[in-house]
GROMACS .gro file of C-alpha atoms in nm:
model
   75
    1MET     CA    1   0.002   0.014  -0.036
    2PRO     CA    2   0.123   0.337  -0.084
    3ASN     CA    3   0.225   0.595   0.177
    4LEU     CA    4  -0.086   0.862   0.175
    5SER     CA    5  -0.071   1.202   0.321
    6PRO     CA    6  -0.416   1.352   0.400
    7PRO     CA    7  -0.502   1.639   0.176
    8GLU     CA    8  -0.393   1.997   0.282
    9ASP     CA    9  -0.740   2.113   0.228
   10GLN     CA   10  -0.920   2.071   0.592
   11SER     CA   11  -1.267   2.095   0.443
   12ILE     CA   12  -1.191   1.754   0.258
   13MET     CA   13  -1.368   1.503   0.461
   14THR     CA   14  -1.428   1.218   0.220
   15LEU     CA   15  -1.239   0.867   0.160
   16TYR     CA   16  -1.236   0.681  -0.163
   17VAL     CA   17  -1.265   0.303  -0.127
   18GLY     CA   18  -1.181   0.113  -0.417
   19GLY     CA   19  -1.173  -0.240  -0.515
   20LEU     CA   20  -1.519  -0.328  -0.366
   21ASN     CA   21  -1.654  -0.665  -0.396
   22ALA     CA   22  -2.006  -0.628  -0.601
   23ASP     CA   23  -2.170  -0.815  -0.303
   24ILE     CA   24  -2.076  -0.543  -0.073
   25SER     CA   25  -2.384  -0.329  -0.004
   26VAL     CA   26  -2.431   0.040   0.137
   27LYS     CA   27  -2.529  -0.091   0.448
   28ASP     CA   28  -2.227  -0.317   0.496
   29LEU     CA   29  -2.011  -0.015   0.420
   30GLU     CA   30  -2.208   0.161   0.685
   31ASP     CA   31  -2.157  -0.110   0.943
   32ILE     CA   32  -1.799  -0.083   0.894
   33PHE     CA   33  -1.731   0.280   0.850
   34TYR     CA   34  -1.965   0.403   1.126
   35ALA     CA   35  -1.762   0.188   1.378
   36HIS     CA   36  -1.479   0.458   1.283
   37GLY     CA   37  -1.668   0.778   1.321
   38GLU     CA   38  -1.997   0.941   1.245
   39ILE     CA   39  -2.061   0.914   0.865
   40LYS     CA   40  -2.254   1.223   0.672
   41SER     CA   41  -2.284   1.016   0.346
   42ILE     CA   42  -2.202   0.711   0.125
   43LYS     CA   43  -2.183   0.705  -0.224
   44LYS     CA   44  -2.152   0.362  -0.391
   45ILE     CA   45  -2.053   0.360  -0.766
   46GLU     CA   46  -2.147   0.006  -0.863
   47SER     CA   47  -2.009   0.057  -1.222
   48ARG     CA   48  -1.664   0.147  -1.077
   49ASN     CA   49  -1.670  -0.087  -0.760
   50CYS     CA   50  -1.591   0.206  -0.541
   51ALA     CA   51  -1.733   0.427  -0.282
   52PHE     CA   52  -1.689   0.759  -0.135
   53VAL     CA   53  -1.738   0.800   0.254
   54THR     CA   54  -1.785   1.138   0.384
   55TYR     CA   55  -1.744   1.183   0.760
   56SER     CA   56  -1.908   1.455   0.979
   57SER     CA   57  -1.547   1.560   1.103
   58ARG     CA   58  -1.209   1.570   0.967
   59PRO     CA   59  -1.033   1.408   1.280
   60GLU     CA   60  -1.274   1.132   1.223
   61MET     CA   61  -1.191   1.067   0.865
   62GLU     CA   62  -0.806   1.125   0.940
   63TRP     CA   63  -0.831   0.862   1.242
   64ASN     CA   64  -1.004   0.619   0.997
   65GLU     CA   65  -0.734   0.655   0.725
   66GLU     CA   66  -0.481   0.534   1.017
   67GLU     CA   67  -0.704   0.272   1.180
   68MET     CA   68  -0.789   0.095   0.850
   69GLY     CA   69  -0.432   0.097   0.723
   70TRP     CA   70  -0.428   0.348   0.460
   71LYS     CA   71  -0.227   0.617   0.599
   72ASP     CA   72   0.111   0.553   0.760
   73ALA     CA   73   0.083   0.660   1.116
   74ALA     CA   74   0.403   0.852   1.092
   75THR     CA   75   0.281   1.076   0.863
   0.00000   0.00000   0.00000
């Protein structure tokens, strides 16, 4: 997994989730991601096997990046 840094723009609170199995529903995504913070919205794009998860606050989004292993904790 590449080492990612959060965007400098503090208004960005959305995570891109790619490579989703077609069997994963929006409800499944809610169950997984809500455990890591309050979700504002989830938009799943079936044709691209991806989703965008928008959190209610930036700290929740950044914490989720670290917890899910999408960001190196040292950055």
